[in-house]
Amino acid sequence: MFFQLVKNTLFLAVLGLVSCQAQTNSEKQTHNTERQVSPSSTLMVGANQTQAYFNKLKGKRIGIVGNQTSVIFKENGAYTHLVDSLLVHNFNIVRVFSPEHGFRGKADAGEQVKNGMDTQTGLPIISLYGKNKKPTPAQLEGIDLLIFDIQDVGTRFYTYISTLHYVLEAAAENNIAVLVLDRPNPNGAYVDGPVLELQHKSFVGMHPIPVVHGMSIGEYAQMIIGQNWLEKGVKPELEVIPVKNYTRQDPYILPIKPSPNLPNAQAIKLYPSLCFFEGTQVNAGRGTALQFQVFGSPFLAKNYFDFSYTPKANEGAKNPKHMGQLCYGRNLSNSKIENKIQLDWLIEAYQNTADKSKFFNSFFTKLAGTAKLQSQIEAGLSPEAIRKTWKPALKAFKKMRANYLIYE
């Protein structure tokens, strides 16, 4: 192990864990407000444990890697953005770095985000999903410490962990320490899916891990370093502030949606299974109010599927797949979701599409991390037969993963 677990410290704040109430008229900026959540647990995220890390920030020039989820919760159900909280305590924040979807989490998936300036604080915001995904030496100039605080959802193709990789790598190359303020993984109770083959490495899959890895951001940061996955084996100075009173089996409902198209717990639970549709001709609910809770396509057999909808432009989906076209498929918004990747819907859609030769696109292999899954589906293998082929690599991954776990 190369990490140091922080000793338990007393802190009086109670974490709120359910959906945020509506923003008031005076709360026009996402990050510079107090917002309301309902307290329901004594679980305490890393950011809330200010007594564990505030002393580490004194005299440091700080960079924040964060977005709309980087908040400190309060006893009364309110929360404030980490940036605002640190500024109130007169810490020296030099600049802010934002991942995919931007600092406020409004940009579409895959939409390039530009650099800018925060209108409330005057801090420069550097996009790590624009011209460059890895912080440059110039962007890191004058920084002694990088704080990484972003809520993840526990899948390989959710790009916040790819941003984490590049932040760790750049920090090591520029002799900058990294402090990860950890948060729970809402899909942390299981490990599943094909393990990525390195020939299919991309920004939606950088390392040989399964689709669902069952790790927190802090645990995954330790794995990235410990497995020598950074360029030339560089190793930054890393410290993780773990979540208190948490096990990976604990259900965790995100109080703030982590990106525009994951609006609720059902979408987050379905995401590991339905995201595969992003590499096909099937729409996965973008352009509806049920993002990643429905799927459909104009090319699916309307006499087979019992649900239809028409995608329209909305927040997070300015030009959704099949916009304005009637799509046939399934509504899973009230379905009970098991802790596993569900292949039945993907196979069902493939088998009932008009032209199977046009069902998959090149992005599918990047999402799967292997060309085998598409071949298996085209060959007519059952979900059980496909899942069986994952077992050896999953067993090896779990053995390796055990070296980096913080939580039971």
Short mmCIF file of C-alpha atoms in Angstrom, two decimals:
data_model
loop_
_atom_site.label_atom_id
_atom_site.label_comp_id
_atom_site.label_asym_id
_atom_site.label_seq_id
_atom_site.Cartn_x
_atom_site.Cartn_y
_atom_site.Cartn_z
CA MET A 1 0.00 0.00 0.00
CA PHE A 2 1.18 3.51 -0.75
CA PHE A 3 -1.73 5.40 0.68
CA GLN A 4 -2.41 6.67 4.16
CA LEU A 5 -5.86 6.34 5.64
CA VAL A 6 -6.87 9.43 7.53
CA LYS A 7 -7.58 8.97 11.25
CA ASN A 8 -11.14 9.45 12.34
CA THR A 9 -11.84 13.01 13.28
CA LEU A 10 -14.82 14.57 15.02
CA PHE A 11 -17.05 16.59 12.77
CA LEU A 12 -20.56 17.74 13.58
CA ALA A 13 -22.07 17.99 10.10
CA VAL A 14 -24.56 15.36 9.04
CA LEU A 15 -24.62 14.39 5.39
CA GLY A 16 -27.84 14.80 3.42
CA LEU A 17 -28.42 12.06 0.89
CA VAL A 18 -31.64 12.61 -1.07
CA SER A 19 -32.75 14.82 -3.88
CA CYS A 20 -32.16 18.55 -3.85
CA GLN A 21 -35.06 20.94 -3.50
CA ALA A 22 -35.78 23.56 -6.13
CA GLN A 23 -33.35 26.44 -6.55
CA THR A 24 -34.64 29.82 -5.36
CA ASN A 25 -34.60 32.91 -7.57
CA SER A 26 -31.58 34.25 -5.72
CA GLU A 27 -29.62 31.05 -6.33
CA LYS A 28 -28.69 31.62 -9.95
CA GLN A 29 -25.19 30.13 -9.92
CA THR A 30 -24.88 26.40 -9.27
CA HIS A 31 -21.65 26.59 -7.30
CA ASN A 32 -22.10 29.80 -5.32
CA THR A 33 -25.22 28.96 -3.32
CA GLU A 34 -26.58 27.04 -0.40
CA ARG A 35 -28.99 24.38 -1.65
CA GLN A 36 -31.24 22.07 0.33
CA VAL A 37 -31.10 18.31 0.79
CA SER A 38 -32.82 16.18 3.40
CA PRO A 39 -30.44 14.59 5.94
CA SER A 40 -30.96 10.84 6.21
CA SER A 41 -27.63 9.31 7.28
CA THR A 42 -24.50 9.86 9.33
CA LEU A 43 -22.39 8.83 6.33
CA MET A 44 -19.82 11.59 5.80
CA VAL A 45 -18.12 12.25 2.45
CA GLY A 46 -14.48 13.28 2.35
CA ALA A 47 -15.24 16.93 1.63
CA ASN A 48 -17.27 17.19 4.84
CA GLN A 49 -14.33 16.14 6.99
CA THR A 50 -12.79 19.59 7.05
CA GLN A 51 -10.89 18.92 10.28
CA ALA A 52 -9.04 16.14 8.44
CA TYR A 53 -7.71 18.26 5.61
CA PHE A 54 -7.99 22.02 6.27
CA ASN A 55 -4.59 22.09 8.00
CA LYS A 56 -3.06 20.50 4.91
CA LEU A 57 -4.20 23.45 2.81
CA LYS A 58 -2.56 26.21 4.82
CA GLY A 59 0.08 28.07 2.84
CA LYS A 60 -0.66 26.02 -0.30
CA ARG A 61 -1.54 27.29 -3.76
CA ILE A 62 -4.49 25.10 -4.65
CA GLY A 63 -6.09 23.80 -7.82
CA ILE A 64 -9.58 22.27 -7.60
CA VAL A 65 -10.68 19.49 -9.96
CA GLY A 66 -14.43 19.56 -9.54
CA ASN A 67 -17.92 20.15 -10.85
CA GLN A 68 -21.44 20.68 -9.52
CA THR A 69 -21.08 17.62 -7.21
CA SER A 70 -18.07 19.04 -5.33
CA VAL A 71 -19.97 20.19 -2.26
CA ILE A 72 -19.86 20.25 1.53
CA PHE A 73 -23.13 19.27 3.18
CA LYS A 74 -24.47 21.04 6.27
CA GLU A 75 -26.48 20.00 9.31
CA ASN A 76 -29.56 21.95 8.22
CA GLY A 77 -29.78 20.17 4.87
CA ALA A 78 -28.00 22.91 2.93
CA TYR A 79 -24.79 22.51 0.99
CA THR A 80 -22.13 24.83 -0.37
CA HIS A 81 -19.68 24.29 -3.16
CA LEU A 82 -16.18 23.28 -2.09
CA VAL A 83 -14.69 26.28 -3.92
CA ASP A 84 -16.88 28.72 -2.01
CA SER A 85 -16.19 27.01 1.31
CA LEU A 86 -12.43 27.16 0.83
CA LEU A 87 -12.55 30.80 -0.24
CA VAL A 88 -14.58 31.70 2.86
CA HIS A 89 -11.74 30.23 4.93
CA ASN A 90 -9.20 32.30 2.96
CA PHE A 91 -7.44 29.39 1.28
CA ASN A 92 -5.50 30.31 -1.84
CA ILE A 93 -7.29 28.77 -4.82
CA VAL A 94 -5.34 29.47 -7.99
CA ARG A 95 -7.68 27.91 -10.56
CA VAL A 96 -10.40 25.34 -11.11
CA PHE A 97 -10.30 22.37 -13.51
CA SER A 98 -13.54 20.89 -14.86
CA PRO A 99 -14.24 17.43 -16.42
CA GLU A 100 -16.71 16.35 -19.11
CA HIS A 101 -20.03 18.25 -18.82
CA GLY A 102 -18.22 21.30 -17.42
CA PHE A 103 -17.96 22.97 -14.03
CA ARG A 104 -21.73 23.23 -13.66
CA GLY A 105 -22.50 19.85 -15.26
CA LYS A 106 -24.67 21.26 -18.06
CA ALA A 107 -22.81 20.28 -21.25
CA ASP A 108 -23.90 17.36 -23.43
CA ALA A 109 -22.02 14.07 -23.34
CA GLY A 110 -19.04 14.41 -25.67
CA GLU A 111 -19.53 18.16 -26.08
CA GLN A 112 -16.26 20.06 -26.04
CA VAL A 113 -16.11 22.44 -23.08
CA LYS A 114 -14.17 25.69 -23.35
CA ASN A 115 -11.97 27.39 -20.79
CA GLY A 116 -13.55 30.32 -19.01
CA MET A 117 -13.82 32.36 -15.85
CA ASP A 118 -16.17 31.93 -12.93
CA THR A 119 -18.38 35.00 -12.78
CA GLN A 120 -18.88 34.79 -9.01
CA THR A 121 -15.28 34.33 -7.82
CA GLY A 122 -13.24 35.51 -10.80
CA LEU A 123 -11.31 32.22 -10.76
CA PRO A 124 -10.11 30.86 -14.10
CA ILE A 125 -11.78 27.58 -15.10
CA ILE A 126 -9.66 25.21 -17.18
CA SER A 127 -11.59 22.60 -19.15
CA LEU A 128 -10.17 19.09 -19.14
CA TYR A 129 -12.66 18.15 -21.84
CA GLY A 130 -11.72 20.69 -24.47
CA LYS A 131 -8.43 21.25 -26.26
CA ASN A 132 -6.65 19.01 -23.79
CA LYS A 133 -7.74 16.28 -21.40
CA LYS A 134 -4.50 16.30 -19.42
CA PRO A 135 -3.52 19.47 -17.52
CA THR A 136 -0.54 21.14 -19.17
CA PRO A 137 2.51 22.43 -17.24
CA ALA A 138 1.37 25.98 -17.99
CA GLN A 139 -2.09 25.27 -16.57
CA LEU A 140 -0.50 23.83 -13.42
CA GLU A 141 1.98 26.64 -12.94
CA GLY A 142 1.86 28.14 -9.46
CA ILE A 143 -0.03 25.18 -7.92
CA ASP A 144 1.30 23.15 -4.97
CA LEU A 145 -1.72 20.94 -4.37
CA LEU A 146 -4.53 19.54 -6.51
CA ILE A 147 -7.80 18.61 -4.80
CA PHE A 148 -9.89 16.08 -6.73
CA ASP A 149 -13.53 16.01 -5.60
CA ILE A 150 -16.03 14.65 -8.14
CA GLN A 151 -18.92 12.25 -7.66
CA ASP A 152 -18.47 9.16 -9.84
CA VAL A 153 -20.98 6.43 -10.74
CA GLY A 154 -18.63 3.44 -10.86
CA THR A 155 -18.41 2.51 -14.54
CA ARG A 156 -15.33 2.33 -16.75
CA PHE A 157 -16.85 4.41 -19.53
CA TYR A 158 -17.96 7.30 -17.26
CA THR A 159 -15.08 9.64 -18.06
CA TYR A 160 -14.43 11.20 -14.65
CA ILE A 161 -12.01 8.36 -13.85
CA SER A 162 -10.14 9.03 -17.09
CA THR A 163 -9.81 12.67 -16.00
CA LEU A 164 -8.51 11.34 -12.67
CA HIS A 165 -5.81 9.39 -14.50
CA TYR A 166 -4.56 12.45 -16.37
CA VAL A 167 -4.68 14.63 -13.25
CA LEU A 168 -2.55 12.10 -11.33
CA GLU A 169 -0.11 11.80 -14.23
CA ALA A 170 0.27 15.56 -14.69
CA ALA A 171 0.63 16.07 -10.94
CA ALA A 172 3.47 13.54 -10.76
CA GLU A 173 5.26 15.09 -13.72
CA ASN A 174 5.05 18.55 -12.16
CA ASN A 175 5.80 17.59 -8.53
CA ILE A 176 2.32 18.50 -7.29
CA ALA A 177 0.60 16.59 -4.48
CA VAL A 178 -2.95 15.27 -4.95
CA LEU A 179 -5.66 15.15 -2.31
CA VAL A 180 -8.74 13.07 -3.16
CA LEU A 181 -11.89 13.85 -1.19
CA ASP A 182 -13.69 10.55 -1.56
CA ARG A 183 -17.37 9.91 -2.19
CA PRO A 184 -19.41 6.66 -2.30
CA ASN A 185 -19.89 4.68 -5.48
CA PRO A 186 -23.65 4.22 -6.12
CA ASN A 187 -22.78 1.09 -8.16
CA GLY A 188 -20.15 -0.07 -5.70
CA ALA A 189 -21.84 -3.26 -4.50
CA TYR A 190 -20.76 -5.42 -7.44
CA VAL A 191 -18.12 -6.00 -10.12
CA ASP A 192 -19.21 -7.08 -13.61
CA GLY A 193 -18.70 -6.89 -17.34
CA PRO A 194 -15.91 -7.56 -19.81
CA VAL A 195 -12.43 -6.41 -18.79
CA LEU A 196 -10.93 -3.91 -21.22
CA GLU A 197 -8.30 -5.18 -23.66
CA LEU A 198 -5.56 -2.59 -24.07
CA GLN A 199 -5.79 -2.52 -27.88
CA HIS A 200 -9.21 -0.90 -27.37
CA LYS A 201 -8.00 1.76 -24.93
CA SER A 202 -9.69 5.18 -25.26
CA PHE A 203 -10.95 8.01 -23.06
CA VAL A 204 -14.03 5.90 -22.27
CA GLY A 205 -11.76 3.09 -21.11
CA MET A 206 -8.11 3.59 -20.25
CA HIS A 207 -7.19 0.57 -18.14
CA PRO A 208 -7.82 -3.21 -17.94
CA ILE A 209 -10.78 -3.05 -15.60
CA PRO A 210 -14.35 -4.33 -16.04
CA VAL A 211 -17.28 -2.11 -16.98
CA VAL A 212 -18.42 -2.04 -13.33
CA HIS A 213 -15.34 -1.90 -11.11
CA GLY A 214 -16.91 -1.56 -7.65
CA MET A 215 -14.44 1.05 -6.41
CA SER A 216 -14.59 4.61 -5.13
CA ILE A 217 -12.60 7.40 -6.76
CA GLY A 218 -10.08 7.20 -3.90
CA GLU A 219 -9.63 3.46 -4.25
CA TYR A 220 -9.29 3.74 -8.01
CA ALA A 221 -6.66 6.49 -7.68
CA GLN A 222 -4.61 4.11 -5.55
CA MET A 223 -4.97 1.39 -8.15
CA ILE A 224 -3.87 3.65 -11.00
CA ILE A 225 -0.66 4.48 -9.15
CA GLY A 226 -0.04 1.06 -7.64
CA GLN A 227 -0.42 -0.76 -10.97
CA ASN A 228 2.04 1.64 -12.64
CA TRP A 229 -0.56 2.73 -15.18
CA LEU A 230 0.75 6.30 -15.34
CA GLU A 231 3.15 7.26 -18.15
CA LYS A 232 6.68 6.02 -17.39
CA GLY A 233 5.47 4.72 -14.03
CA VAL A 234 5.47 8.16 -12.41
CA LYS A 235 3.94 8.27 -8.92
CA PRO A 236 2.42 11.43 -7.49
CA GLU A 237 2.11 12.09 -3.78
CA LEU A 238 -1.46 10.99 -3.05
CA GLU A 239 -3.65 11.21 0.01
CA VAL A 240 -7.27 10.08 0.22
CA ILE A 241 -9.79 11.39 2.73
CA PRO A 242 -12.11 8.36 2.97
CA VAL A 243 -15.87 8.41 3.42
CA LYS A 244 -16.82 7.78 7.07
CA ASN A 245 -19.48 5.28 8.15
CA TYR A 246 -19.69 3.67 4.72
CA THR A 247 -19.42 0.19 3.23
CA ARG A 248 -19.73 -0.52 -0.47
CA GLN A 249 -22.90 -2.53 0.18
CA ASP A 250 -24.65 0.55 1.56
CA PRO A 251 -27.23 1.98 -0.85
CA TYR A 252 -26.34 5.53 -1.80
CA ILE A 253 -28.74 7.93 -3.50
CA LEU A 254 -26.91 10.85 -5.08
CA PRO A 255 -28.25 14.21 -3.84
CA ILE A 256 -26.94 15.99 -6.96
CA LYS A 257 -27.13 14.49 -10.42
CA PRO A 258 -23.58 13.74 -11.61
CA SER A 259 -24.30 14.65 -15.25
CA PRO A 260 -27.28 15.92 -17.26
CA ASN A 261 -28.49 12.50 -18.40
CA LEU A 262 -28.29 10.67 -15.08
CA PRO A 263 -31.17 12.37 -13.26
CA ASN A 264 -31.99 9.80 -10.57
CA ALA A 265 -31.08 6.54 -8.85
CA GLN A 266 -32.89 4.38 -11.42
CA ALA A 267 -30.91 5.91 -14.30
CA ILE A 268 -27.64 5.44 -12.41
CA LYS A 269 -28.44 1.78 -11.71
CA LEU A 270 -29.41 1.16 -15.34
CA TYR A 271 -26.49 3.09 -16.81
CA PRO A 272 -23.95 0.20 -16.79
CA SER A 273 -26.35 -1.84 -18.95
CA LEU A 274 -27.96 0.79 -21.15
CA CYS A 275 -24.81 2.75 -22.00
CA PHE A 276 -23.92 -0.01 -24.47
CA PHE A 277 -26.73 1.35 -26.63
CA GLU A 278 -24.61 4.46 -27.21
CA GLY A 279 -22.59 2.26 -29.57
CA THR A 280 -25.64 1.16 -31.55
CA GLN A 281 -28.49 2.69 -33.54
CA VAL A 282 -30.68 2.61 -30.40
CA ASN A 283 -31.47 5.73 -28.36
CA ALA A 284 -31.02 5.25 -24.58
CA GLY A 285 -33.44 7.92 -23.48
CA ARG A 286 -31.45 11.03 -24.35
CA GLY A 287 -33.88 13.73 -25.40
CA THR A 288 -36.56 12.51 -22.97
CA ALA A 289 -37.33 12.97 -19.27
CA LEU A 290 -36.35 9.31 -18.75
CA GLN A 291 -32.69 9.37 -19.71
CA PHE A 292 -31.10 5.92 -19.33
CA GLN A 293 -34.43 4.53 -18.18
CA VAL A 294 -35.88 3.82 -21.63
CA PHE A 295 -34.47 2.64 -24.93
CA GLY A 296 -35.85 2.66 -28.44
CA SER A 297 -35.27 3.14 -32.14
CA PRO A 298 -37.31 3.70 -35.31
CA PHE A 299 -35.64 0.52 -36.59
CA LEU A 300 -36.89 -1.78 -33.84
CA ALA A 301 -39.94 -3.92 -34.58
CA LYS A 302 -43.02 -1.98 -33.51
CA ASN A 303 -45.10 -5.16 -33.40
CA TYR A 304 -42.71 -6.62 -30.81
CA PHE A 305 -42.04 -3.73 -28.43
CA ASP A 306 -44.82 -2.32 -26.27
CA PHE A 307 -43.46 1.18 -25.69
CA SER A 308 -42.74 4.18 -27.91
CA TYR A 309 -41.45 7.73 -27.54
CA THR A 310 -40.07 10.60 -29.61
CA PRO A 311 -36.72 12.14 -28.55
CA LYS A 312 -36.62 15.94 -28.48
CA ALA A 313 -33.82 18.41 -27.76
CA ASN A 314 -33.45 19.15 -24.04
CA GLU A 315 -30.80 19.99 -21.43
CA GLY A 316 -27.88 17.63 -21.91
CA ALA A 317 -29.13 16.44 -25.31
CA LYS A 318 -29.20 19.25 -27.87
CA ASN A 319 -29.31 16.79 -30.76
CA PRO A 320 -30.33 13.37 -29.42
CA LYS A 321 -30.18 10.26 -31.56
CA HIS A 322 -33.36 9.91 -33.69
CA MET A 323 -34.58 13.38 -32.68
CA GLY A 324 -38.18 13.90 -33.79
CA GLN A 325 -38.62 10.27 -34.82
CA LEU A 326 -40.95 7.78 -33.18
CA CYS A 327 -38.88 5.12 -31.41
CA TYR A 328 -40.08 1.68 -30.31
CA GLY A 329 -38.53 -0.04 -27.31
CA ARG A 330 -38.85 -0.52 -23.57
CA ASN A 331 -39.63 1.63 -20.53
CA LEU A 332 -37.52 0.41 -17.58
CA SER A 333 -38.18 3.33 -15.27
CA ASN A 334 -40.13 1.16 -12.81
CA SER A 335 -38.20 -2.07 -13.29
CA LYS A 336 -36.37 -3.76 -10.43
CA ILE A 337 -32.65 -3.64 -11.17
CA GLU A 338 -30.26 -6.39 -10.10
CA ASN A 339 -26.62 -5.79 -9.24
CA LYS A 340 -25.31 -7.04 -12.56
CA ILE A 341 -24.96 -5.94 -16.15
CA GLN A 342 -28.17 -6.88 -17.92
CA LEU A 343 -27.50 -8.10 -21.48
CA ASP A 344 -31.06 -9.22 -22.29
CA TRP A 345 -32.19 -5.79 -23.49
CA LEU A 346 -29.18 -5.35 -25.79
CA ILE A 347 -29.62 -8.81 -27.28
CA GLU A 348 -33.38 -8.32 -27.59
CA ALA A 349 -32.89 -5.06 -29.47
CA TYR A 350 -30.33 -6.62 -31.83
CA GLN A 351 -32.54 -9.59 -32.59
CA ASN A 352 -35.54 -7.35 -33.33
CA THR A 353 -33.90 -4.66 -35.43
CA ALA A 354 -34.73 -4.20 -39.10
CA ASP A 355 -31.17 -4.40 -40.46
CA LYS A 356 -28.74 -6.15 -38.12
CA SER A 357 -25.74 -5.11 -40.22
CA LYS A 358 -26.36 -1.49 -39.20
CA PHE A 359 -27.10 -2.11 -35.52
CA PHE A 360 -23.57 -1.61 -34.12
CA ASN A 361 -21.18 1.27 -34.75
CA SER A 362 -17.46 1.61 -34.03
CA PHE A 363 -18.08 3.17 -30.62
CA PHE A 364 -19.54 -0.07 -29.30
CA THR A 365 -16.16 -1.80 -29.07
CA LYS A 366 -14.71 1.17 -27.20
CA LEU A 367 -17.54 0.99 -24.68
CA ALA A 368 -17.26 -2.78 -24.31
CA GLY A 369 -13.45 -2.63 -24.20
CA THR A 370 -13.35 -5.70 -26.42
CA ALA A 371 -14.52 -6.75 -29.89
CA LYS A 372 -15.71 -10.07 -28.46
CA LEU A 373 -19.02 -8.81 -27.07
CA GLN A 374 -20.32 -7.67 -30.46
CA SER A 375 -19.18 -10.94 -32.04
CA GLN A 376 -20.88 -12.95 -29.30
CA ILE A 377 -24.17 -11.12 -29.77
CA GLU A 378 -24.01 -11.49 -33.56
CA ALA A 379 -23.29 -15.21 -33.11
CA GLY A 380 -26.47 -15.61 -31.04
CA LEU A 381 -24.90 -16.44 -27.68
CA SER A 382 -27.17 -16.21 -24.67
CA PRO A 383 -26.56 -13.73 -21.84
CA GLU A 384 -25.50 -16.62 -19.60
CA ALA A 385 -23.00 -17.93 -22.14
CA ILE A 386 -21.52 -14.45 -22.62
CA ARG A 387 -21.27 -13.79 -18.90
CA LYS A 388 -19.45 -17.09 -18.42
CA THR A 389 -16.63 -15.85 -20.68
CA TRP A 390 -16.08 -12.87 -18.36
CA LYS A 391 -15.41 -14.93 -15.24
CA PRO A 392 -11.64 -15.60 -15.49
CA ALA A 393 -10.73 -11.96 -16.09
CA LEU A 394 -13.15 -10.77 -13.39
CA LYS A 395 -11.61 -13.18 -10.89
CA ALA A 396 -8.12 -11.87 -11.68
CA PHE A 397 -9.31 -8.27 -11.43
CA LYS A 398 -10.93 -8.80 -8.03
CA LYS A 399 -7.71 -10.33 -6.71
CA MET A 400 -5.71 -7.31 -7.90
CA ARG A 401 -8.37 -4.87 -6.71
CA ALA A 402 -8.21 -6.20 -3.15
CA ASN A 403 -4.85 -4.45 -2.67
CA TYR A 404 -6.43 -1.02 -3.01
CA LEU A 405 -9.73 -1.24 -1.18
CA ILE A 406 -10.51 1.18 1.63
CA TYR A 407 -14.08 0.06 2.38
CA GLU A 408 -15.54 -3.31 3.25
#
